[in-house]
Short mmCIF file of N, CA and C in Angstrom, two decimals:
data_model
loop_
_atom_site.label_atom_id
_atom_site.label_comp_id
_atom_site.label_asym_id
_atom_site.label_seq_id
_atom_site.Cartn_x
_atom_site.Cartn_y
_atom_site.Cartn_z
N UNK A 1 20.62 14.13 3.63
CA UNK A 1 21.77 13.87 2.75
C UNK A 1 21.33 13.14 1.48
N UNK A 2 20.44 12.16 1.65
CA UNK A 2 19.96 11.41 0.48
C UNK A 2 19.18 12.33 -0.45
N UNK A 3 18.38 13.21 0.12
CA UNK A 3 17.61 14.14 -0.71
C UNK A 3 18.54 15.08 -1.48
N UNK A 4 19.55 15.61 -0.82
CA UNK A 4 20.49 16.51 -1.49
C UNK A 4 21.21 15.78 -2.62
N UNK A 5 21.62 14.53 -2.37
CA UNK A 5 22.31 13.75 -3.40
C UNK A 5 21.37 13.45 -4.57
N UNK A 6 20.11 13.12 -4.26
CA UNK A 6 19.15 12.81 -5.32
C UNK A 6 18.84 14.05 -6.15
N UNK A 7 18.77 15.21 -5.51
CA UNK A 7 18.50 16.44 -6.25
C UNK A 7 19.67 16.81 -7.17
N UNK A 8 20.90 16.56 -6.70
CA UNK A 8 22.06 16.78 -7.56
C UNK A 8 22.06 15.80 -8.73
N UNK A 9 21.69 14.54 -8.44
CA UNK A 9 21.61 13.53 -9.49
C UNK A 9 20.52 13.89 -10.50
N UNK A 10 19.40 14.41 -10.02
CA UNK A 10 18.32 14.81 -10.92
C UNK A 10 18.78 15.89 -11.89
N UNK A 11 19.53 16.85 -11.39
CA UNK A 11 20.05 17.90 -12.27
C UNK A 11 20.91 17.30 -13.37
N UNK A 12 21.76 16.34 -13.01
CA UNK A 12 22.63 15.71 -14.02
C UNK A 12 21.85 14.80 -14.95
N UNK A 13 20.89 14.04 -14.41
CA UNK A 13 20.04 13.21 -15.27
C UNK A 13 19.32 14.08 -16.30
N UNK A 14 18.77 15.19 -15.84
CA UNK A 14 18.03 16.07 -16.74
C UNK A 14 18.94 16.63 -17.82
N UNK A 15 20.15 17.03 -17.43
CA UNK A 15 21.11 17.62 -18.37
C UNK A 15 21.62 16.57 -19.36
N UNK A 16 21.93 15.36 -18.87
CA UNK A 16 22.58 14.36 -19.72
C UNK A 16 21.56 13.50 -20.48
N UNK A 17 20.53 13.02 -19.77
CA UNK A 17 19.58 12.08 -20.37
C UNK A 17 18.31 12.75 -20.88
N UNK A 18 18.04 13.94 -20.35
CA UNK A 18 16.82 14.66 -20.73
C UNK A 18 15.72 14.46 -19.69
N UNK A 19 14.75 15.37 -19.66
CA UNK A 19 13.73 15.33 -18.61
C UNK A 19 12.77 14.15 -18.73
N UNK A 20 12.64 13.56 -19.93
CA UNK A 20 11.66 12.49 -20.13
C UNK A 20 12.27 11.09 -20.04
N UNK A 21 13.55 10.98 -19.75
CA UNK A 21 14.21 9.68 -19.68
C UNK A 21 13.72 8.90 -18.45
N UNK A 22 13.58 7.56 -18.56
CA UNK A 22 13.15 6.76 -17.40
C UNK A 22 14.01 6.95 -16.16
N UNK A 23 15.32 7.13 -16.33
CA UNK A 23 16.20 7.36 -15.18
C UNK A 23 15.89 8.67 -14.48
N UNK A 24 15.56 9.69 -15.27
CA UNK A 24 15.19 10.99 -14.69
C UNK A 24 13.89 10.87 -13.91
N UNK A 25 12.91 10.19 -14.51
CA UNK A 25 11.63 9.99 -13.83
C UNK A 25 11.80 9.18 -12.54
N UNK A 26 12.64 8.17 -12.59
CA UNK A 26 12.89 7.33 -11.41
C UNK A 26 13.51 8.15 -10.28
N UNK A 27 14.44 9.03 -10.62
CA UNK A 27 15.07 9.88 -9.60
C UNK A 27 14.05 10.83 -8.99
N UNK A 28 13.15 11.35 -9.81
CA UNK A 28 12.10 12.22 -9.29
C UNK A 28 11.20 11.46 -8.32
N UNK A 29 10.91 10.19 -8.65
CA UNK A 29 10.12 9.35 -7.74
C UNK A 29 10.85 9.16 -6.41
N UNK A 30 12.16 8.92 -6.48
CA UNK A 30 12.94 8.74 -5.25
C UNK A 30 12.91 9.99 -4.38
N UNK A 31 13.02 11.15 -5.03
CA UNK A 31 12.98 12.41 -4.28
C UNK A 31 11.65 12.55 -3.55
N UNK A 32 10.55 12.28 -4.26
CA UNK A 32 9.23 12.38 -3.64
C UNK A 32 9.09 11.41 -2.47
N UNK A 33 9.57 10.19 -2.65
CA UNK A 33 9.48 9.18 -1.58
C UNK A 33 10.27 9.62 -0.35
N UNK A 34 11.46 10.16 -0.57
CA UNK A 34 12.29 10.57 0.57
C UNK A 34 11.75 11.84 1.22
N UNK A 35 11.11 12.70 0.42
CA UNK A 35 10.43 13.86 1.03
C UNK A 35 9.36 13.36 2.00
N UNK A 36 8.60 12.37 1.56
CA UNK A 36 7.56 11.81 2.43
C UNK A 36 8.16 11.17 3.66
N UNK A 37 9.25 10.40 3.47
CA UNK A 37 9.91 9.73 4.60
C UNK A 37 10.44 10.74 5.61
N UNK A 38 10.85 11.89 5.11
CA UNK A 38 11.42 12.91 6.01
C UNK A 38 10.32 13.72 6.71
N UNK A 39 9.06 13.46 6.34
CA UNK A 39 7.95 14.14 7.00
C UNK A 39 7.39 15.34 6.26
N UNK A 40 7.96 15.68 5.11
CA UNK A 40 7.44 16.83 4.35
C UNK A 40 6.43 16.30 3.33
N UNK A 41 5.26 15.90 3.86
CA UNK A 41 4.23 15.25 3.04
C UNK A 41 3.71 16.20 1.95
N UNK A 42 3.53 17.47 2.30
CA UNK A 42 3.01 18.43 1.32
C UNK A 42 3.95 18.55 0.12
N UNK A 43 5.26 18.65 0.38
CA UNK A 43 6.25 18.70 -0.71
C UNK A 43 6.22 17.41 -1.52
N UNK A 44 6.12 16.28 -0.81
CA UNK A 44 6.10 14.99 -1.49
C UNK A 44 4.89 14.89 -2.42
N UNK A 45 3.73 15.34 -1.94
CA UNK A 45 2.52 15.29 -2.77
C UNK A 45 2.69 16.14 -4.03
N UNK A 46 3.26 17.33 -3.86
CA UNK A 46 3.48 18.20 -5.02
C UNK A 46 4.42 17.53 -6.02
N UNK A 47 5.50 16.93 -5.51
CA UNK A 47 6.48 16.26 -6.39
C UNK A 47 5.84 15.06 -7.09
N UNK A 48 5.07 14.25 -6.33
CA UNK A 48 4.40 13.09 -6.93
C UNK A 48 3.38 13.52 -7.98
N UNK A 49 2.62 14.59 -7.71
CA UNK A 49 1.59 15.02 -8.66
C UNK A 49 2.21 15.54 -9.96
N UNK A 50 3.32 16.27 -9.85
CA UNK A 50 4.02 16.73 -11.05
C UNK A 50 4.59 15.54 -11.83
N UNK A 51 5.14 14.59 -11.08
CA UNK A 51 5.66 13.37 -11.72
C UNK A 51 4.55 12.61 -12.42
N UNK A 52 3.38 12.50 -11.79
CA UNK A 52 2.26 11.78 -12.40
C UNK A 52 1.85 12.40 -13.73
N UNK A 53 1.82 13.73 -13.77
CA UNK A 53 1.49 14.43 -15.02
C UNK A 53 2.46 14.03 -16.13
N UNK A 54 3.75 14.02 -15.80
CA UNK A 54 4.76 13.70 -16.82
C UNK A 54 4.74 12.21 -17.17
N UNK A 55 4.54 11.33 -16.18
CA UNK A 55 4.47 9.89 -16.48
C UNK A 55 3.28 9.58 -17.38
N UNK A 56 2.15 10.23 -17.10
CA UNK A 56 0.96 9.99 -17.93
C UNK A 56 1.23 10.40 -19.37
N UNK A 57 1.93 11.54 -19.55
CA UNK A 57 2.26 12.03 -20.89
C UNK A 57 3.28 11.15 -21.59
N UNK A 58 4.32 10.72 -20.84
CA UNK A 58 5.45 10.01 -21.46
C UNK A 58 5.19 8.50 -21.55
N UNK A 59 4.70 7.92 -20.47
CA UNK A 59 4.56 6.46 -20.39
C UNK A 59 3.15 5.99 -20.69
N UNK A 60 2.19 6.88 -20.49
CA UNK A 60 0.78 6.52 -20.69
C UNK A 60 0.10 6.24 -19.35
N UNK A 61 -1.23 6.34 -19.30
CA UNK A 61 -1.94 6.19 -18.03
C UNK A 61 -1.94 4.78 -17.47
N UNK A 62 -1.70 3.77 -18.31
CA UNK A 62 -1.77 2.38 -17.85
C UNK A 62 -0.41 1.77 -17.53
N UNK A 63 0.65 2.56 -17.63
CA UNK A 63 2.00 2.04 -17.35
C UNK A 63 2.14 1.74 -15.86
N UNK A 64 2.85 0.66 -15.50
CA UNK A 64 3.02 0.32 -14.07
C UNK A 64 3.57 1.46 -13.23
N UNK A 65 4.53 2.24 -13.75
CA UNK A 65 5.09 3.35 -12.97
C UNK A 65 4.05 4.44 -12.72
N UNK A 66 3.21 4.70 -13.72
CA UNK A 66 2.15 5.69 -13.57
C UNK A 66 1.16 5.25 -12.49
N UNK A 67 0.80 3.98 -12.53
CA UNK A 67 -0.14 3.44 -11.53
C UNK A 67 0.48 3.47 -10.13
N UNK A 68 1.77 3.16 -10.02
CA UNK A 68 2.44 3.20 -8.73
C UNK A 68 2.44 4.61 -8.15
N UNK A 69 2.66 5.61 -9.02
CA UNK A 69 2.65 6.99 -8.54
C UNK A 69 1.26 7.38 -8.06
N UNK A 70 0.23 6.91 -8.74
CA UNK A 70 -1.14 7.17 -8.26
C UNK A 70 -1.34 6.57 -6.87
N UNK A 71 -0.83 5.36 -6.66
CA UNK A 71 -0.92 4.74 -5.33
C UNK A 71 -0.17 5.59 -4.30
N UNK A 72 1.02 6.03 -4.65
CA UNK A 72 1.82 6.83 -3.71
C UNK A 72 1.10 8.13 -3.33
N UNK A 73 0.46 8.76 -4.30
CA UNK A 73 -0.28 9.98 -4.03
C UNK A 73 -1.43 9.70 -3.06
N UNK A 74 -2.18 8.64 -3.31
CA UNK A 74 -3.32 8.32 -2.45
C UNK A 74 -2.87 8.05 -1.02
N UNK A 75 -1.80 7.29 -0.87
CA UNK A 75 -1.30 6.96 0.47
C UNK A 75 -0.84 8.22 1.19
N UNK A 76 -0.15 9.10 0.47
CA UNK A 76 0.32 10.35 1.10
C UNK A 76 -0.85 11.28 1.41
N UNK A 77 -1.89 11.26 0.57
CA UNK A 77 -3.09 12.05 0.89
C UNK A 77 -3.67 11.59 2.22
N UNK A 78 -3.75 10.28 2.40
CA UNK A 78 -4.29 9.74 3.65
C UNK A 78 -3.41 10.14 4.82
N UNK A 79 -2.09 10.08 4.63
CA UNK A 79 -1.17 10.45 5.71
C UNK A 79 -1.30 11.93 6.07
N UNK A 80 -1.70 12.73 5.09
CA UNK A 80 -1.86 14.17 5.35
C UNK A 80 -3.22 14.48 5.99
N UNK A 81 -4.06 13.46 6.13
CA UNK A 81 -5.37 13.64 6.74
C UNK A 81 -6.53 13.71 5.76
N UNK A 82 -6.23 13.72 4.46
CA UNK A 82 -7.29 13.78 3.44
C UNK A 82 -7.74 12.36 3.08
N UNK A 83 -8.32 11.68 4.06
CA UNK A 83 -8.65 10.25 3.88
C UNK A 83 -9.76 10.07 2.84
N UNK A 84 -10.73 10.97 2.82
CA UNK A 84 -11.83 10.87 1.84
C UNK A 84 -11.27 10.94 0.42
N UNK A 85 -10.38 11.89 0.17
CA UNK A 85 -9.76 12.01 -1.15
C UNK A 85 -8.91 10.77 -1.47
N UNK A 86 -8.20 10.28 -0.47
CA UNK A 86 -7.35 9.10 -0.66
C UNK A 86 -8.20 7.89 -1.02
N UNK A 87 -9.32 7.71 -0.33
CA UNK A 87 -10.19 6.57 -0.62
C UNK A 87 -10.75 6.65 -2.04
N UNK A 88 -11.17 7.85 -2.46
CA UNK A 88 -11.67 8.01 -3.83
C UNK A 88 -10.59 7.68 -4.85
N UNK A 89 -9.36 8.14 -4.58
CA UNK A 89 -8.24 7.86 -5.50
C UNK A 89 -7.93 6.36 -5.53
N UNK A 90 -7.97 5.71 -4.38
CA UNK A 90 -7.68 4.27 -4.33
C UNK A 90 -8.77 3.46 -5.02
N UNK A 91 -10.03 3.87 -4.89
CA UNK A 91 -11.12 3.16 -5.58
C UNK A 91 -10.94 3.26 -7.09
N UNK A 92 -10.57 4.45 -7.58
CA UNK A 92 -10.33 4.62 -9.02
C UNK A 92 -9.12 3.79 -9.46
N UNK A 93 -8.09 3.77 -8.63
CA UNK A 93 -6.89 2.98 -8.94
C UNK A 93 -7.22 1.49 -8.96
N UNK A 94 -8.06 1.05 -8.01
CA UNK A 94 -8.45 -0.36 -7.96
C UNK A 94 -9.15 -0.77 -9.26
N UNK A 95 -10.03 0.08 -9.74
CA UNK A 95 -10.72 -0.23 -11.01
C UNK A 95 -9.72 -0.39 -12.14
N UNK A 96 -8.71 0.48 -12.18
CA UNK A 96 -7.71 0.40 -13.26
C UNK A 96 -6.79 -0.81 -13.08
N UNK A 97 -6.37 -1.09 -11.85
CA UNK A 97 -5.55 -2.28 -11.63
C UNK A 97 -6.32 -3.55 -12.03
N UNK A 98 -7.59 -3.62 -11.66
CA UNK A 98 -8.40 -4.80 -12.00
C UNK A 98 -8.50 -4.96 -13.51
N UNK A 99 -8.68 -3.84 -14.21
CA UNK A 99 -8.80 -3.87 -15.67
C UNK A 99 -7.48 -4.23 -16.34
N UNK A 100 -6.38 -3.65 -15.86
CA UNK A 100 -5.09 -3.80 -16.53
C UNK A 100 -4.36 -5.07 -16.10
N UNK A 101 -4.31 -5.31 -14.80
CA UNK A 101 -3.51 -6.43 -14.27
C UNK A 101 -4.35 -7.64 -13.87
N UNK A 102 -5.64 -7.42 -13.68
CA UNK A 102 -6.52 -8.51 -13.27
C UNK A 102 -6.79 -8.47 -11.78
N UNK A 103 -7.88 -9.10 -11.34
CA UNK A 103 -8.28 -9.01 -9.93
C UNK A 103 -7.35 -9.73 -8.96
N UNK A 104 -6.55 -10.68 -9.45
CA UNK A 104 -5.72 -11.48 -8.55
C UNK A 104 -4.26 -11.00 -8.48
N UNK A 105 -3.94 -9.92 -9.18
CA UNK A 105 -2.55 -9.43 -9.19
C UNK A 105 -2.19 -8.85 -7.82
N UNK A 106 -0.92 -9.01 -7.39
CA UNK A 106 -0.51 -8.47 -6.09
C UNK A 106 -0.81 -6.98 -5.91
N UNK A 107 -0.66 -6.17 -6.96
CA UNK A 107 -0.94 -4.72 -6.83
C UNK A 107 -2.44 -4.48 -6.61
N UNK A 108 -3.27 -5.28 -7.26
CA UNK A 108 -4.71 -5.16 -7.06
C UNK A 108 -5.07 -5.52 -5.63
N UNK A 109 -4.51 -6.61 -5.14
CA UNK A 109 -4.77 -7.04 -3.76
C UNK A 109 -4.26 -6.00 -2.76
N UNK A 110 -3.08 -5.45 -3.02
CA UNK A 110 -2.51 -4.43 -2.13
C UNK A 110 -3.42 -3.20 -2.06
N UNK A 111 -3.99 -2.82 -3.21
CA UNK A 111 -4.87 -1.66 -3.24
C UNK A 111 -6.14 -1.94 -2.45
N UNK A 112 -6.66 -3.15 -2.56
CA UNK A 112 -7.84 -3.52 -1.75
C UNK A 112 -7.49 -3.45 -0.26
N UNK A 113 -6.30 -3.89 0.11
CA UNK A 113 -5.86 -3.81 1.50
C UNK A 113 -5.80 -2.34 1.95
N UNK A 114 -5.25 -1.48 1.11
CA UNK A 114 -5.14 -0.06 1.47
C UNK A 114 -6.52 0.56 1.64
N UNK A 115 -7.46 0.21 0.77
CA UNK A 115 -8.82 0.74 0.89
C UNK A 115 -9.42 0.33 2.23
N UNK A 116 -9.32 -0.96 2.56
CA UNK A 116 -9.89 -1.45 3.82
C UNK A 116 -9.22 -0.76 5.01
N UNK A 117 -7.90 -0.61 4.94
CA UNK A 117 -7.16 0.03 6.04
C UNK A 117 -7.63 1.47 6.25
N UNK A 118 -7.75 2.23 5.17
CA UNK A 118 -8.14 3.64 5.31
C UNK A 118 -9.63 3.79 5.61
N UNK A 119 -10.45 2.81 5.21
CA UNK A 119 -11.84 2.82 5.67
C UNK A 119 -11.88 2.73 7.19
N UNK A 120 -11.06 1.83 7.74
CA UNK A 120 -10.99 1.69 9.19
C UNK A 120 -10.49 2.98 9.83
N UNK A 121 -9.46 3.59 9.22
CA UNK A 121 -8.91 4.84 9.75
C UNK A 121 -9.95 5.96 9.75
N UNK A 122 -10.86 5.92 8.77
CA UNK A 122 -11.89 6.96 8.67
C UNK A 122 -13.05 6.70 9.62
N UNK A 123 -13.04 5.54 10.30
CA UNK A 123 -14.10 5.20 11.24
C UNK A 123 -15.17 4.29 10.68
N UNK A 124 -15.06 3.92 9.40
CA UNK A 124 -16.05 3.02 8.77
C UNK A 124 -15.65 1.57 9.05
N UNK A 125 -15.76 1.18 10.32
CA UNK A 125 -15.27 -0.13 10.75
C UNK A 125 -16.03 -1.27 10.08
N UNK A 126 -17.35 -1.13 9.97
CA UNK A 126 -18.16 -2.19 9.36
C UNK A 126 -17.75 -2.43 7.91
N UNK A 127 -17.58 -1.34 7.16
CA UNK A 127 -17.15 -1.45 5.76
C UNK A 127 -15.75 -2.05 5.67
N UNK A 128 -14.87 -1.62 6.56
CA UNK A 128 -13.50 -2.13 6.56
C UNK A 128 -13.47 -3.62 6.87
N UNK A 129 -14.27 -4.04 7.84
CA UNK A 129 -14.34 -5.48 8.18
C UNK A 129 -14.80 -6.30 6.98
N UNK A 130 -15.85 -5.83 6.32
CA UNK A 130 -16.36 -6.55 5.15
C UNK A 130 -15.29 -6.62 4.06
N UNK A 131 -14.57 -5.50 3.86
CA UNK A 131 -13.53 -5.47 2.83
C UNK A 131 -12.38 -6.41 3.18
N UNK A 132 -11.96 -6.41 4.45
CA UNK A 132 -10.88 -7.33 4.86
C UNK A 132 -11.31 -8.79 4.77
N UNK A 133 -12.57 -9.07 5.10
CA UNK A 133 -13.04 -10.47 5.03
C UNK A 133 -13.06 -10.97 3.58
N UNK A 134 -13.50 -10.09 2.65
CA UNK A 134 -13.46 -10.46 1.23
C UNK A 134 -12.02 -10.63 0.76
N UNK A 135 -11.15 -9.76 1.23
CA UNK A 135 -9.73 -9.85 0.87
C UNK A 135 -9.12 -11.13 1.43
N UNK A 136 -9.50 -11.50 2.65
CA UNK A 136 -8.97 -12.73 3.25
C UNK A 136 -9.34 -13.95 2.41
N UNK A 137 -10.57 -14.00 1.92
CA UNK A 137 -10.97 -15.12 1.07
C UNK A 137 -10.08 -15.20 -0.16
N UNK A 138 -9.78 -14.05 -0.76
CA UNK A 138 -8.94 -14.05 -1.97
C UNK A 138 -7.48 -14.32 -1.64
N UNK A 139 -6.97 -13.77 -0.53
CA UNK A 139 -5.60 -14.08 -0.12
C UNK A 139 -5.44 -15.58 0.12
N UNK A 140 -6.42 -16.18 0.78
CA UNK A 140 -6.36 -17.61 1.07
C UNK A 140 -6.36 -18.42 -0.23
N UNK A 141 -7.19 -18.00 -1.18
CA UNK A 141 -7.29 -18.72 -2.46
C UNK A 141 -6.03 -18.52 -3.31
N UNK A 142 -5.55 -17.29 -3.39
CA UNK A 142 -4.45 -16.96 -4.32
C UNK A 142 -3.08 -17.24 -3.69
N UNK A 143 -2.89 -16.77 -2.46
CA UNK A 143 -1.57 -16.84 -1.82
C UNK A 143 -1.42 -18.05 -0.90
N UNK A 144 -2.56 -18.66 -0.53
CA UNK A 144 -2.64 -19.82 0.38
C UNK A 144 -2.74 -19.33 1.83
N UNK A 145 -3.18 -20.21 2.73
CA UNK A 145 -3.45 -19.80 4.12
C UNK A 145 -2.22 -19.38 4.92
N UNK A 146 -1.04 -19.89 4.57
CA UNK A 146 0.15 -19.62 5.38
C UNK A 146 0.98 -18.42 4.91
N UNK A 147 0.53 -17.74 3.88
CA UNK A 147 1.29 -16.60 3.36
C UNK A 147 1.24 -15.43 4.36
N UNK A 148 2.34 -14.67 4.48
CA UNK A 148 2.35 -13.53 5.41
C UNK A 148 1.21 -12.53 5.19
N UNK A 149 0.82 -12.27 3.93
CA UNK A 149 -0.27 -11.33 3.68
C UNK A 149 -1.60 -11.88 4.21
N UNK A 150 -1.78 -13.19 4.07
CA UNK A 150 -3.00 -13.82 4.59
C UNK A 150 -3.04 -13.70 6.11
N UNK A 151 -1.91 -13.96 6.75
CA UNK A 151 -1.85 -13.85 8.21
C UNK A 151 -2.09 -12.41 8.66
N UNK A 152 -1.52 -11.44 7.93
CA UNK A 152 -1.71 -10.03 8.30
C UNK A 152 -3.17 -9.61 8.16
N UNK A 153 -3.83 -10.13 7.13
CA UNK A 153 -5.25 -9.80 6.94
C UNK A 153 -6.08 -10.37 8.08
N UNK A 154 -5.73 -11.58 8.52
CA UNK A 154 -6.44 -12.16 9.68
C UNK A 154 -6.23 -11.29 10.92
N UNK A 155 -5.02 -10.76 11.09
CA UNK A 155 -4.75 -9.86 12.22
C UNK A 155 -5.61 -8.60 12.12
N UNK A 156 -5.72 -8.04 10.91
CA UNK A 156 -6.52 -6.83 10.73
C UNK A 156 -7.98 -7.09 11.07
N UNK A 157 -8.50 -8.24 10.66
CA UNK A 157 -9.89 -8.58 10.96
C UNK A 157 -10.10 -8.69 12.46
N UNK A 158 -9.20 -9.42 13.15
CA UNK A 158 -9.34 -9.57 14.60
C UNK A 158 -9.26 -8.22 15.30
N UNK A 159 -8.35 -7.36 14.86
CA UNK A 159 -8.22 -6.03 15.47
C UNK A 159 -9.49 -5.21 15.31
N UNK A 160 -10.08 -5.27 14.10
CA UNK A 160 -11.30 -4.52 13.86
C UNK A 160 -12.49 -5.11 14.60
N UNK A 161 -12.51 -6.42 14.76
CA UNK A 161 -13.56 -7.03 15.57
C UNK A 161 -13.49 -6.49 17.00
N UNK A 162 -12.27 -6.38 17.52
CA UNK A 162 -12.10 -5.83 18.87
C UNK A 162 -12.56 -4.38 18.92
N UNK A 163 -12.19 -3.59 17.91
CA UNK A 163 -12.59 -2.18 17.88
C UNK A 163 -14.10 -2.02 17.81
N UNK A 164 -14.75 -2.96 17.13
CA UNK A 164 -16.20 -2.87 16.96
C UNK A 164 -16.94 -3.37 18.19
N UNK A 165 -16.20 -3.90 19.18
CA UNK A 165 -16.83 -4.37 20.41
C UNK A 165 -17.08 -5.86 20.46
N UNK A 166 -16.75 -6.58 19.38
CA UNK A 166 -16.95 -8.05 19.35
C UNK A 166 -15.71 -8.71 19.95
N UNK A 167 -15.52 -8.53 21.25
CA UNK A 167 -14.30 -8.97 21.92
C UNK A 167 -14.14 -10.49 21.88
N UNK A 168 -15.23 -11.22 22.11
CA UNK A 168 -15.15 -12.69 22.10
C UNK A 168 -14.71 -13.19 20.73
N UNK A 169 -15.27 -12.62 19.65
CA UNK A 169 -14.87 -13.02 18.29
C UNK A 169 -13.41 -12.65 18.03
N UNK A 170 -13.01 -11.47 18.49
CA UNK A 170 -11.63 -11.03 18.29
C UNK A 170 -10.66 -11.96 19.01
N UNK A 171 -10.99 -12.33 20.26
CA UNK A 171 -10.12 -13.24 21.02
C UNK A 171 -9.98 -14.57 20.31
N UNK A 172 -11.09 -15.13 19.84
CA UNK A 172 -11.04 -16.41 19.14
C UNK A 172 -10.19 -16.30 17.88
N UNK A 173 -10.35 -15.20 17.16
CA UNK A 173 -9.57 -15.00 15.92
C UNK A 173 -8.09 -14.84 16.24
N UNK A 174 -7.76 -14.07 17.28
CA UNK A 174 -6.35 -13.89 17.66
C UNK A 174 -5.74 -15.22 18.11
N UNK A 175 -6.50 -16.01 18.86
CA UNK A 175 -5.95 -17.29 19.34
C UNK A 175 -5.67 -18.26 18.20
N UNK A 176 -6.59 -18.31 17.23
CA UNK A 176 -6.36 -19.15 16.05
C UNK A 176 -5.17 -18.64 15.24
N UNK A 177 -5.06 -17.31 15.12
CA UNK A 177 -3.93 -16.71 14.41
C UNK A 177 -2.63 -17.01 15.12
N UNK A 178 -2.63 -16.91 16.44
CA UNK A 178 -1.41 -17.19 17.21
C UNK A 178 -0.91 -18.60 16.98
N UNK A 179 -1.83 -19.57 16.97
CA UNK A 179 -1.42 -20.96 16.72
C UNK A 179 -0.76 -21.09 15.35
N UNK A 180 -1.34 -20.45 14.35
CA UNK A 180 -0.77 -20.56 13.00
C UNK A 180 0.54 -19.79 12.88
N UNK A 181 0.63 -18.60 13.48
CA UNK A 181 1.89 -17.85 13.44
C UNK A 181 3.00 -18.61 14.15
N UNK A 182 2.69 -19.23 15.26
CA UNK A 182 3.70 -20.01 15.99
C UNK A 182 4.21 -21.15 15.12
N UNK A 183 3.29 -21.81 14.42
CA UNK A 183 3.65 -22.94 13.54
C UNK A 183 4.45 -22.46 12.33
N UNK A 184 4.02 -21.34 11.72
CA UNK A 184 4.60 -20.89 10.45
C UNK A 184 5.83 -20.01 10.66
N UNK A 185 5.71 -19.03 11.56
CA UNK A 185 6.77 -18.03 11.74
C UNK A 185 7.70 -18.35 12.90
N UNK A 186 7.22 -19.14 13.84
CA UNK A 186 7.99 -19.46 15.03
C UNK A 186 7.54 -18.62 16.21
N UNK A 187 7.81 -19.08 17.43
CA UNK A 187 7.33 -18.38 18.62
C UNK A 187 8.00 -17.04 18.88
N UNK A 188 9.18 -16.81 18.31
CA UNK A 188 9.92 -15.59 18.60
C UNK A 188 9.77 -14.51 17.53
N UNK A 189 8.97 -14.77 16.49
CA UNK A 189 8.79 -13.79 15.42
C UNK A 189 8.03 -12.57 15.95
N UNK A 190 8.39 -11.36 15.49
CA UNK A 190 7.69 -10.16 15.96
C UNK A 190 6.17 -10.22 15.79
N UNK A 191 5.69 -10.78 14.67
CA UNK A 191 4.24 -10.85 14.46
C UNK A 191 3.59 -11.78 15.47
N UNK A 192 4.27 -12.88 15.79
CA UNK A 192 3.74 -13.82 16.80
C UNK A 192 3.65 -13.13 18.16
N UNK A 193 4.69 -12.40 18.51
CA UNK A 193 4.70 -11.69 19.80
C UNK A 193 3.61 -10.62 19.84
N UNK A 194 3.42 -9.92 18.72
CA UNK A 194 2.37 -8.90 18.65
C UNK A 194 0.99 -9.52 18.88
N UNK A 195 0.76 -10.68 18.29
CA UNK A 195 -0.52 -11.35 18.48
C UNK A 195 -0.71 -11.78 19.92
N UNK A 196 0.37 -12.23 20.56
CA UNK A 196 0.25 -12.57 21.99
C UNK A 196 -0.14 -11.33 22.80
N UNK A 197 0.44 -10.20 22.45
CA UNK A 197 0.08 -8.95 23.13
C UNK A 197 -1.39 -8.61 22.88
N UNK A 198 -1.83 -8.74 21.64
CA UNK A 198 -3.21 -8.41 21.31
C UNK A 198 -4.18 -9.31 22.06
#
């Protein structure tokens, strides 16, 4: 229903505001996102790639919306199984985010997280662990130790330690994380319960 409504809105946006208007581009982004949410990843990728071409032409390659679409494409590529292509796209995006927004910007940090996550998904556990450990140092410095992103990165490290066979290290990391999650989030928070399970 949302997709049908967005497609009808897109037709009116295009007719009234024109194809290059920010509202028209935003509606196209929504359509691509909902295509992906509905499971039609191939359609979503096609819609995002067409949108990226137009955003690059209209807004420029360094515009935040253009960069966000590049991120969306990379994530959907990974979801479709093209993890190698997704990692290459994310590495290129990381270079641009670092140049445009700086190394400490939330989008830059998020892209580093995505790279580490998809490295792990591709089986490169050692590389992913190193990437998450470097990210943890920066999350701790920038966001502070009690921030949810910092806690999530600690969870990712402990999980990968377990996957790599370092069970004793993983247990110690999970136990330290559990103490902090209990203090910060409370004993009944979903993340705290997940760590108890882990």
